[in-house]
Structure formats: C-alpha cells, structure tokens
Amino acid sequence: MLSRRTLTVVHKASSRALSTRASTILQALDIPTSNEIPGVYDGTWKGEGELFESLCPTTGEVLARELQLALEKSKEAYKFIRSVPAPRRGELVRQIREALAAKRDELGALVSLEMGKIRTEGVGEVQEFIDIADYAVGLSRIMNGRVVASERPGHSILEVPNPLGVVAVLSAFNFPVAVYGWNLALSLAAGNATLWKPAPSTPLCSIAVIKIIASVLEKNGIPGAVAGLVTGGKDIGQAVVQSQDVDMVSFTGSEAVGRDVGKVVQSRFGKVLLELGGNNASIVMPDADLSLAVPAVFFGAVGTAGQRCTSTRRLYLHRSIAPTFLSKLQSLYSSLQPGDPLESATLLGPLHNRAAVGIYSNAVDRLRRAGAEILIGGSQYGSEDLKDTLTGGNFVRPTIAVPSKVDVTDAIWREETFAPILTVGVFDELEEAIGWNNGVPQGLSSSLWTKDLRNVGKWIGPAGSDTGIVNVNVGTSGAEIGAAFGGNKSTGWGRESGGDAWKQYVRWSACTINFSDEAPLAQGVNFSTSS
C-alpha cells in the first residue's frame, strides 16, 4: 500500500568525501552531507526502505541515496486548505515566493550539481518558480466563475470553480524545480493539496525546495501535507498514479510512460495533465535575420545539452540560405568547450546520466547507417578533452547531421532523441516545411524565422504549425510563464503555467438559482397535470 511505504535519502558511506563544490551547495540549503536525509514530507520528515543513489552527472560522485515511502496526509490537508479563502492562499504563495527568492542562487547551483545544466540555466529555472508564484498571487483574487443569462424569469446560472482535491505532480529530471513550481503555485492558489513525486535521480532538488516551502507552511500554521513529497522509484510513481485518493495527476516525461499514465488515470476517471515529448522544429526563410536566427537555433539545440522538452531537434533551412546558415552555426558549435556547469564560463554541461549517453550514441549510429552527413560532433568527449575532475562525467559532442532526404515517416525525423543532436533538412517552399513540421507525432514547440508578414499569417493560422507553442523570430526553447505551456498530439494536450491553465486545477459546477415564485422548465417544456 502506498500509505505504508517510506523513503530516506542518505549519503553513501565511502572512503572518499564529497567534493567541496558539492558539500558547499548542500550545506547552504540545510541538506546534511554525512547523515541520513528523510525523503518524505507530510508535515514531518521521515523515511525508511530501499536505498537509491543520487549521482552528480558532471563528476560521477555519489551525492545521496534514498528509501521509498508513502504519504498519508494529503487528503486531510486538502480538507483544511480548501476552506482557507483564496486570497489567503495567495498570501501563502507570496511568502513561498519570497523564501525561494532568498535561496535562488543556492537552489540554482543545486540544480546544476544534481541535474547537470549550466548554472545560469539552473538559476533561471528557480526564477521560473518565483515568476509563477508572482502570477499565482494575483490569480488567487481572480479565479472567477461567471454568471450566465437564464431564459427563465427570476433565474440565474452561475459557473462556479471549487478546489479539486489532491493533485499529484510527477516531474522529470530535466526541470527538477520549475515543473513542480508551475503546478504547486496554481494548485495551492486553487485550494488543493499537492503531492510531489520527483524523478528518482533528482531527489536533493525536491528535498531542498520542500524544506523551503515547509518552513512557510509551518510559520502560518498550515498542515505540511498541503505540499507533500514522496521520493522513490517507478513503483512509487505507479502507486501514486493508481491511487483513488489522487484526484488529478500532472505528469511530465516520455510519451511511452505518459501513455500508460493516461490510461491508468482515465480508467479510474481521474483528471490527468500530460506534458510529454517534443520533437521541435525551426524553419528559416530566406528573408530571416540570421544574426538572430543562428544564435537562437544554437541555444535551442545545445542549451541544457539538448535535454529540454522544447530543445530544437529539427532544422529546416530554405535552400538559398542553407550553406551560409550552416557555416555560421558550425562556427558556434566549434567554439564550445565542455566544462563544470557550476563555472560561469561554461555553456555545455553533461548529459544527466549514462543511459542518456547511450541514447545519444545509438541515435548517432542510426543517422550514420541512414547515410546522414555528420557536419560536427557525433561522439563522446574523451578524457583528453576534459579536466581531470570531469572525466567521470557524461559529456557528449553536440551534433549536426544532414540526412540525404526529409522523410517524416523515418525514425531519424519522427522520434525524439533527448540529446544535443540537430537534424537538418533543406526546403524550397514554406508549405513544404510546414508539412514536415506537422508530420511528426509530437506537437510541442515550433519556430519560424521570417520578416514577411504573409509568412507569419500562414504560420500561425489554420494551415500553419500544429504545435502548442508557435513562435515567430523566437527559438523553440525558453517559454515565459504568462502564457499556457504545453503541446498537442502525442505531447499530451496538457497546459501548465499561465493563461487558462489554472482551470484544470478546479472542479466546475453549473449552478442554476431560482429566486422567483415560479418554477418554469427550460425550453418551454410543460409538465403540468392542470389543463
């Protein structure tokens, strides 16, 4: 039973102590570096059970290990928080925002340490949580229903939002703070209890965040399980998804796992929000400003070592500018040097784990077998390319590949590879490129580079891009929190963050109120025994 299991995070007993870079970051966030760390929070910290290891992707050193646990108190916490007035819940979110801001740089460093993204991106990720908290504070006063005109005299119809219940957030390794933040801020403002099950490989980020949130809840006399945490492996995630006590599951991860999550939650008639794969394309027209487009594609393909859901994976270039564009892009790629993501000069950090390195290598091999030209990259970095402290890390060379043709039914175009591999095709007409953009199962993000307003209208219109994020002269990656974030088709149709995303975290009721002395039926129906 989920309610009986526990989890603990502990530091591996070893003759080698943690490096100063790791221990300094952990201590700044009040995470012990030598003793057991409880990995479950429901108002108190606890844990027992099977051990897991948290590994630093940059150096390979062991950071921590964790036991599995179940969380029992979310339902009770929901019954408490649903009765707290929404503006008061917004005040809690505001205080959480302030507490996060006070530890922004330390949390950002921990994201770099445990996930592997460079420090500026780690800090930027924490800033996303801060930003969505700002948004949710204001939202807490305007999570309104509406009044609908009734056809019956003396009647009004209200559409009323109420808190939903327990929202489980299953987040991925690549954004170990922000994805939870998007969900927690809106869910708490809406009056729900939130149970976080983070990726098994980033437990320290989740523990550090929950410690900060717990301090705010405790100060305000709010049950800790309003923002609960349960860390662990696949079995914990399955138990959370299957639980009838979980009213909504927000899952971020692969298409394959998301398909299973969706089936399970739907089978018990729960609500589900899916944020799945992204096989994102940028299209560059001949009139594009290359001084903007080239750096944007570079960041989109290489940022976070190609491990963003919105990373640029496909690049479609108009034939007239393809050679020039690729020359400029290769020059930027050639300037990259792998490094410690905690150092400010580093632009290329490691892949998250060894499995990701294997995925990268298999994808490159598949491209070569298909006859693609590898313009740059195509292999792991050797020990001679890395500082001594980084030789245990998961560093690969960002790769640009040009297949012999574009065939979106082929796996090299159709399947997402979560690594810094950019596949390039050449087109003659915009309609051809739009067809390629839309021809894959995924539908998260897309980008068109042009100065022609006619191209813009076509791109964002009904015959244009079918993705959830449709950009013009902006890369595929780096969305802001103000608009809803999410994708279509096999990306899952989920929406998080801004816009109307908050409406998924409530239950809606249509309430017809009769304040007259009559009780007429709608549509003029007469069901009376009197003549």
XYZ file of C-alpha atoms in Angstrom:
531
model
C 0.000 0.000 0.000
C 1.238 3.469 -0.824
C 0.303 4.711 2.635
C 2.659 2.256 4.350
C 5.871 2.791 2.467
C 8.712 5.120 3.344
C 11.790 6.594 1.744
C 15.025 8.067 3.046
C 17.884 9.825 1.307
C 21.330 9.058 2.743
C 24.906 9.816 1.815
C 26.806 6.773 0.629
C 29.366 5.521 3.099
C 32.670 5.830 1.289
C 36.304 6.492 1.918
C 36.025 9.434 -0.497
C 34.346 12.506 0.959
C 32.116 14.762 -1.073
C 33.962 17.420 -3.015
C 33.914 20.963 -1.700
C 31.795 22.047 -4.705
C 29.066 19.593 -3.703
C 29.181 19.893 0.079
C 29.120 23.704 -0.011
C 25.917 23.751 -2.063
C 24.175 21.116 0.051
C 25.075 22.811 3.314
C 23.797 26.177 2.037
C 20.386 24.536 1.638
C 20.471 22.776 5.026
C 20.920 19.326 3.455
C 23.246 17.118 5.552
C 26.212 15.632 3.722
C 27.043 12.760 6.056
C 23.829 11.613 7.762
C 20.546 10.146 6.607
C 18.195 12.621 4.950
C 14.468 11.864 5.168
C 12.947 11.770 1.698
C 9.259 12.102 2.581
C 7.413 15.106 3.959
C 3.812 15.189 5.207
C 4.235 17.741 7.969
C 7.144 15.799 9.433
C 10.223 14.401 7.704
C 10.572 10.616 7.712
C 11.841 7.659 5.724
C 12.832 4.008 5.635
C 13.183 1.315 2.968
C 15.175 0.535 -0.184
C 18.199 2.719 -0.990
C 18.795 4.727 -4.162
C 21.810 6.802 -5.199
C 21.856 10.369 -6.458
C 24.837 10.826 -8.784
C 26.425 14.049 -9.947
C 26.349 13.946 -13.784
C 29.389 16.213 -14.003
C 31.873 14.307 -11.861
C 30.161 10.975 -11.247
C 30.447 11.325 -7.472
C 27.708 9.964 -5.242
C 25.603 12.708 -3.673
C 22.900 10.753 -1.820
C 20.727 7.585 -1.647
C 17.053 7.299 -0.913
C 14.419 4.898 0.533
C 10.846 4.586 -0.612
C 7.880 5.989 1.321
C 4.214 6.596 1.005
C 2.433 9.719 2.050
C -0.800 9.521 4.030
C -1.954 13.005 4.908
C -2.647 14.780 1.625
C -6.386 14.124 1.753
C -6.668 15.552 5.274
C -4.564 18.557 4.266
C -6.896 19.206 1.334
C -9.889 19.363 3.661
C -8.078 22.092 5.573
C -6.721 24.191 2.715
C -9.932 24.178 0.654
C -11.630 26.248 3.358
C -8.884 28.862 3.517
C -10.010 31.921 1.478
C -8.338 32.114 -1.910
C -6.604 35.484 -1.245
C -5.186 33.993 1.945
C -3.874 31.054 -0.065
C -2.360 33.627 -2.395
C -0.572 35.160 0.579
C 0.955 31.760 1.340
C 2.190 31.581 -2.254
C 3.649 35.072 -1.893
C 5.602 34.026 1.185
C 6.826 30.908 -0.606
C 7.947 33.176 -3.431
C 9.955 35.334 -1.033
C 11.546 32.303 0.622
C 12.544 30.855 -2.749
C 13.974 34.183 -3.909
C 16.164 34.315 -0.804
C 17.713 30.973 -1.824
C 17.520 31.378 -5.597
C 21.232 31.197 -6.334
C 21.818 28.289 -3.942
C 18.919 26.314 -5.411
C 20.136 27.112 -8.919
C 23.553 25.745 -8.025
C 21.936 22.567 -6.687
C 20.062 22.118 -9.970
C 23.405 22.381 -11.777
C 25.020 19.960 -9.360
C 22.349 17.261 -9.483
C 20.772 17.664 -12.944
C 23.828 18.946 -14.812
C 22.542 22.073 -16.588
C 24.779 25.125 -16.542
C 24.479 27.496 -13.610
C 22.707 30.353 -15.402
C 20.047 27.886 -16.561
C 19.773 26.406 -13.070
C 19.207 29.844 -11.555
C 16.802 30.663 -14.390
C 14.808 27.555 -13.580
C 14.356 28.638 -9.966
C 13.376 32.071 -11.273
C 10.560 30.361 -13.208
C 9.162 29.098 -9.897
C 9.450 32.599 -8.452
C 7.732 34.096 -11.505
C 4.817 31.642 -11.497
C 4.381 32.297 -7.789
C 4.038 36.012 -8.573
C 1.450 35.110 -11.186
C -0.483 32.830 -8.803
C -0.632 35.505 -6.082
C -2.611 37.778 -8.390
C -4.571 34.857 -9.770
C -5.792 33.938 -6.285
C -8.049 37.027 -6.351
C -9.432 36.472 -9.858
C -10.051 32.716 -10.088
C -13.577 33.628 -11.016
C -16.541 31.785 -12.406
C -19.162 33.614 -14.404
C -22.846 34.482 -14.499
C -24.810 33.053 -17.434
C -28.097 34.618 -18.549
C -31.060 32.311 -17.980
C -34.007 32.057 -20.352
C -36.316 31.634 -17.330
C -37.591 34.705 -15.453
C -36.257 35.051 -11.933
C -33.367 32.618 -12.555
C -29.592 32.991 -12.766
C -26.977 30.454 -13.780
C -23.558 30.506 -12.158
C -20.473 28.607 -13.329
C -18.549 28.059 -10.103
C -14.965 26.794 -9.656
C -14.126 24.941 -6.428
C -10.957 23.217 -5.218
C -10.395 19.825 -6.821
C -8.677 17.707 -4.162
C -5.235 16.100 -4.158
C -3.026 16.916 -7.151
C -0.062 14.607 -7.717
C 2.871 16.085 -9.637
C 5.256 13.606 -11.262
C 8.122 15.700 -12.572
C 11.048 14.878 -14.828
C 14.789 15.148 -14.197
C 15.418 17.910 -16.731
C 13.447 20.580 -14.856
C 13.615 19.321 -11.265
C 12.298 22.586 -9.757
C 10.296 24.581 -12.324
C 7.744 21.944 -13.368
C 6.746 21.379 -9.754
C 6.607 25.147 -9.285
C 4.204 25.601 -12.210
C 1.879 23.058 -10.642
C 2.262 23.895 -6.953
C 1.647 27.633 -7.372
C -1.607 27.199 -9.301
C -2.764 24.159 -7.332
C -2.257 25.858 -3.966
C -3.933 29.079 -5.108
C -6.870 26.956 -6.285
C -7.183 25.319 -2.848
C -5.678 21.868 -3.405
C -3.151 19.733 -1.582
C -0.222 18.798 -3.811
C 1.824 15.607 -3.600
C 5.169 15.743 -5.405
C 6.835 12.625 -6.746
C 10.069 13.880 -8.387
C 12.333 11.978 -10.748
C 14.341 9.320 -8.873
C 17.618 10.913 -9.982
C 16.958 14.427 -8.616
C 15.807 13.900 -5.020
C 18.017 16.578 -3.480
C 16.415 19.363 -5.538
C 12.972 18.274 -4.360
C 14.018 17.975 -0.725
C 15.632 21.418 -0.780
C 12.518 23.010 -2.315
C 10.137 21.311 0.100
C 12.269 22.359 3.070
C 11.800 25.978 1.992
C 8.056 25.577 1.437
C 7.609 23.647 4.688
C 9.115 26.490 6.677
C 6.478 28.861 5.248
C 3.608 26.467 5.923
C 4.774 25.810 9.477
C 5.095 29.535 10.192
C 1.488 30.028 9.092
C 0.044 27.027 10.925
C -0.770 25.188 7.680
C -0.545 21.370 7.529
C 2.691 20.351 5.885
C 0.955 17.822 3.650
C -0.561 20.724 1.709
C 2.780 20.499 -0.130
C 3.805 16.897 0.416
C 6.746 14.989 -1.004
C 7.324 11.327 -1.737
C 10.579 10.297 -3.381
C 11.376 6.903 -4.859
C 11.418 4.798 -7.961
C 8.968 3.520 -10.542
C 6.845 1.578 -8.064
C 6.163 4.720 -6.016
C 5.114 6.573 -9.147
C 2.807 3.744 -10.186
C 1.178 3.660 -6.753
C 0.559 7.412 -6.828
C -0.976 7.251 -10.309
C -3.235 4.341 -9.349
C -4.422 5.827 -6.059
C -8.104 6.719 -5.844
C -7.100 9.378 -3.300
C -5.359 11.358 -6.037
C -7.882 13.478 -7.920
C -5.524 14.757 -10.597
C -2.163 13.604 -11.921
C 0.170 16.055 -13.639
C 2.852 14.005 -15.398
C 5.908 15.283 -17.258
C 8.016 12.684 -19.049
C 8.258 10.428 -22.069
C 5.475 9.647 -24.490
C 5.657 5.935 -23.657
C 5.241 6.410 -19.904
C 2.708 9.205 -20.400
C 0.533 6.892 -22.477
C 0.449 4.413 -19.578
C -0.201 7.155 -17.012
C -3.085 8.500 -19.072
C -4.691 5.071 -19.392
C -4.443 4.332 -15.673
C -5.818 7.686 -14.528
C -8.614 7.635 -17.093
C -9.544 4.082 -16.083
C -10.395 5.350 -12.605
C -11.948 8.575 -14.000
C -9.332 10.877 -12.526
C -8.088 14.061 -14.183
C -4.769 13.945 -15.985
C -2.423 16.622 -17.338
C 0.285 15.294 -19.658
C 3.445 17.097 -20.795
C 5.287 14.583 -22.973
C 7.712 14.507 -25.881
C 8.800 17.418 -28.024
C 10.371 16.938 -31.465
C 10.632 20.632 -32.176
C 11.470 22.264 -35.481
C 12.802 25.656 -36.527
C 12.133 26.863 -40.079
C 14.372 29.560 -41.552
C 13.152 31.558 -44.540
C 15.448 33.377 -46.989
C 14.452 36.776 -45.577
C 15.281 35.794 -41.985
C 17.681 37.866 -39.892
C 20.470 35.324 -39.463
C 22.106 37.397 -36.737
C 19.078 36.465 -34.611
C 18.215 33.048 -36.005
C 21.625 31.387 -35.792
C 22.236 32.077 -32.062
C 18.638 31.099 -31.268
C 18.979 27.747 -33.016
C 22.352 27.274 -31.309
C 20.811 27.771 -27.870
C 17.747 25.735 -28.777
C 19.827 22.741 -29.851
C 22.691 22.926 -27.351
C 21.191 24.564 -24.248
C 20.799 22.123 -21.331
C 22.824 19.747 -23.545
C 19.713 19.163 -25.637
C 17.679 17.962 -22.669
C 14.786 20.435 -22.728
C 11.335 19.350 -23.825
C 11.472 22.382 -26.123
C 15.001 21.776 -27.459
C 15.394 22.334 -31.191
C 15.794 18.886 -32.743
C 14.894 19.552 -36.383
C 16.108 22.457 -38.522
C 14.559 23.214 -41.901
C 16.528 25.724 -43.995
C 15.490 27.394 -47.222
C 17.836 26.221 -49.960
C 19.084 29.729 -50.717
C 20.477 30.350 -47.243
C 21.306 26.803 -46.075
C 25.091 26.890 -46.745
C 25.541 30.276 -45.079
C 23.399 29.350 -42.091
C 25.159 26.028 -41.510
C 28.579 27.650 -41.782
C 27.686 30.198 -39.106
C 26.099 27.536 -36.910
C 29.102 25.200 -37.181
C 31.352 28.065 -36.145
C 29.378 28.459 -32.916
C 29.449 24.704 -32.302
C 33.221 24.688 -32.799
C 33.607 27.260 -30.030
C 32.010 25.012 -27.422
C 34.099 23.548 -24.646
C 32.653 21.082 -22.121
C 33.022 22.223 -18.546
C 31.809 22.237 -14.998
C 28.250 23.646 -15.141
C 28.894 25.498 -11.890
C 31.520 27.668 -13.601
C 30.065 30.808 -15.162
C 32.000 30.472 -18.440
C 30.588 27.004 -19.196
C 27.940 26.733 -21.927
C 27.985 22.948 -22.336
C 27.384 20.710 -19.363
C 26.911 16.939 -19.241
C 24.033 14.683 -20.093
C 22.139 13.661 -16.984
C 23.234 10.014 -16.756
C 24.986 7.185 -18.541
C 21.743 5.954 -20.083
C 21.398 9.305 -21.854
C 24.905 8.887 -23.288
C 23.814 5.526 -24.681
C 20.722 7.099 -26.268
C 22.913 9.769 -27.851
C 25.368 7.206 -29.245
C 22.613 4.979 -30.630
C 20.960 7.952 -32.348
C 24.235 8.990 -33.989
C 24.835 5.405 -35.142
C 21.344 5.296 -36.647
C 21.987 8.542 -38.534
C 25.237 7.184 -39.915
C 23.567 3.949 -41.021
C 20.942 6.047 -42.808
C 23.682 7.811 -44.756
C 23.437 11.176 -42.981
C 26.386 13.542 -43.180
C 27.715 14.401 -39.721
C 28.857 18.001 -40.045
C 30.179 18.257 -36.487
C 30.148 16.203 -33.324
C 28.989 12.609 -33.389
C 30.953 11.199 -30.449
C 31.589 11.449 -26.736
C 34.312 13.668 -25.386
C 37.450 11.744 -24.492
C 39.412 12.117 -21.270
C 41.942 14.242 -23.176
C 39.193 16.814 -23.804
C 38.121 17.103 -20.172
C 39.601 18.411 -16.975
C 40.696 15.651 -14.595
C 37.760 16.307 -12.269
C 35.272 15.825 -15.134
C 36.468 12.546 -16.650
C 33.727 10.660 -14.799
C 31.044 12.898 -16.323
C 28.545 12.298 -19.125
C 29.873 14.665 -21.768
C 28.982 14.320 -25.475
C 29.699 16.442 -28.514
C 26.708 18.411 -29.811
C 25.971 17.086 -33.281
C 24.638 18.481 -36.555
C 23.510 15.831 -39.052
C 22.185 16.233 -42.600
C 20.297 13.161 -43.839
C 20.068 12.567 -47.585
C 16.358 13.478 -47.584
C 13.499 14.516 -45.321
C 11.073 11.653 -44.700
C 8.982 12.291 -41.597
C 7.916 8.639 -41.551
C 11.542 7.698 -40.855
C 12.585 7.308 -37.220
C 15.511 9.714 -37.617
C 12.947 12.501 -38.121
C 9.933 11.080 -36.325
C 11.336 10.090 -32.941
C 12.582 12.466 -30.257
C 16.166 11.962 -29.093
C 16.769 13.614 -25.729
C 20.310 14.728 -26.523
C 22.101 17.548 -28.404
C 21.509 16.207 -31.923
C 20.191 18.583 -34.595
C 18.878 17.047 -37.822
C 18.825 19.357 -40.856
C 16.662 19.388 -43.975
C 16.510 21.775 -46.938
C 13.248 23.066 -48.461
C 12.124 25.254 -51.351
C 8.633 26.383 -50.299
C 7.223 27.298 -46.892
C 4.283 24.912 -47.358
C 6.737 22.039 -47.737
C 8.485 22.956 -44.475
C 5.177 23.338 -42.625
C 4.224 19.849 -43.788
C 7.472 18.490 -42.367
C 6.960 20.418 -39.141
C 3.487 18.907 -38.712
C 4.349 15.443 -39.993
C 5.658 14.009 -36.721
C 3.565 12.650 -33.814
C 4.735 15.285 -31.336
C 3.383 18.829 -31.178
C 5.096 20.896 -28.516
C 7.062 23.833 -29.951
C 7.971 25.292 -33.336
C 9.636 28.391 -34.708
C 9.579 30.344 -37.966
C 12.218 32.903 -38.878
C 10.993 35.496 -41.395
C 10.306 39.208 -41.907
C 7.405 38.632 -44.283
C 4.027 39.240 -42.643
C 2.363 36.914 -45.147
C 4.540 34.049 -43.922
C 3.634 34.893 -40.326
C -0.081 34.786 -41.071
C 0.247 31.432 -42.784
C 2.414 30.023 -39.977
C 0.112 30.898 -37.072
C -3.139 30.232 -38.961
C -5.249 27.106 -39.567
C -2.907 25.803 -42.292
C 0.193 26.559 -40.219
C 2.047 24.905 -37.375
C 0.019 22.414 -35.316
C 2.135 22.675 -32.160
C 1.084 24.137 -28.816
C 3.841 26.765 -28.964
C 4.071 28.540 -32.324
C 6.832 31.164 -32.355
C 7.952 33.770 -34.883
C 11.533 35.064 -34.765
C 11.887 33.373 -31.370
C 13.512 29.979 -30.823
C 11.657 26.831 -29.827
C 13.051 26.956 -26.303
C 12.715 29.402 -23.430
C 8.988 29.975 -22.855
C 7.735 32.602 -20.389
C 5.256 31.812 -17.613
C 2.498 34.229 -18.663
C 1.104 32.050 -21.446
C -0.069 28.467 -21.072
C 2.747 25.973 -21.691
C 2.053 22.673 -23.396
C 1.719 20.748 -26.617
C -0.697 18.930 -28.857
C -0.918 15.437 -30.349
C 1.396 12.929 -28.615
C 2.829 15.710 -26.465
C -0.352 15.144 -24.468
C -2.597 18.233 -24.885
C -1.771 19.382 -21.341
C -1.356 23.030 -20.372
C 0.600 24.342 -17.390
C 1.760 27.715 -16.084
C -0.094 30.803 -17.360
C -3.123 31.572 -19.474
C -6.173 29.488 -18.575
C -4.084 26.590 -17.226
C -5.444 27.227 -13.702
C -8.869 25.997 -14.801
C -7.552 22.423 -14.831
C -6.886 22.538 -11.080
C -10.516 23.107 -10.057
C -13.825 21.295 -10.417
C -16.551 23.200 -12.197
C -20.242 23.303 -11.317
C -23.124 24.874 -13.210
C -25.479 26.225 -10.530
C -28.981 27.365 -11.540
C -30.620 29.527 -8.860
C -34.344 30.283 -8.804
C -35.188 33.432 -6.847
C -38.732 33.764 -8.218
C -42.144 32.473 -7.109
C -42.460 30.237 -10.159
C -40.643 27.086 -11.281
C -40.759 27.023 -15.080
C -38.903 24.358 -17.048
C -36.325 25.229 -19.668
C -37.044 25.100 -23.398
C -40.700 25.861 -22.643
C -41.445 22.305 -21.534
C -44.854 21.978 -19.841
C -45.103 19.040 -17.447
C -48.194 20.036 -15.505
C -51.294 17.949 -14.726
C -53.505 21.038 -14.789
C -55.177 21.948 -18.060
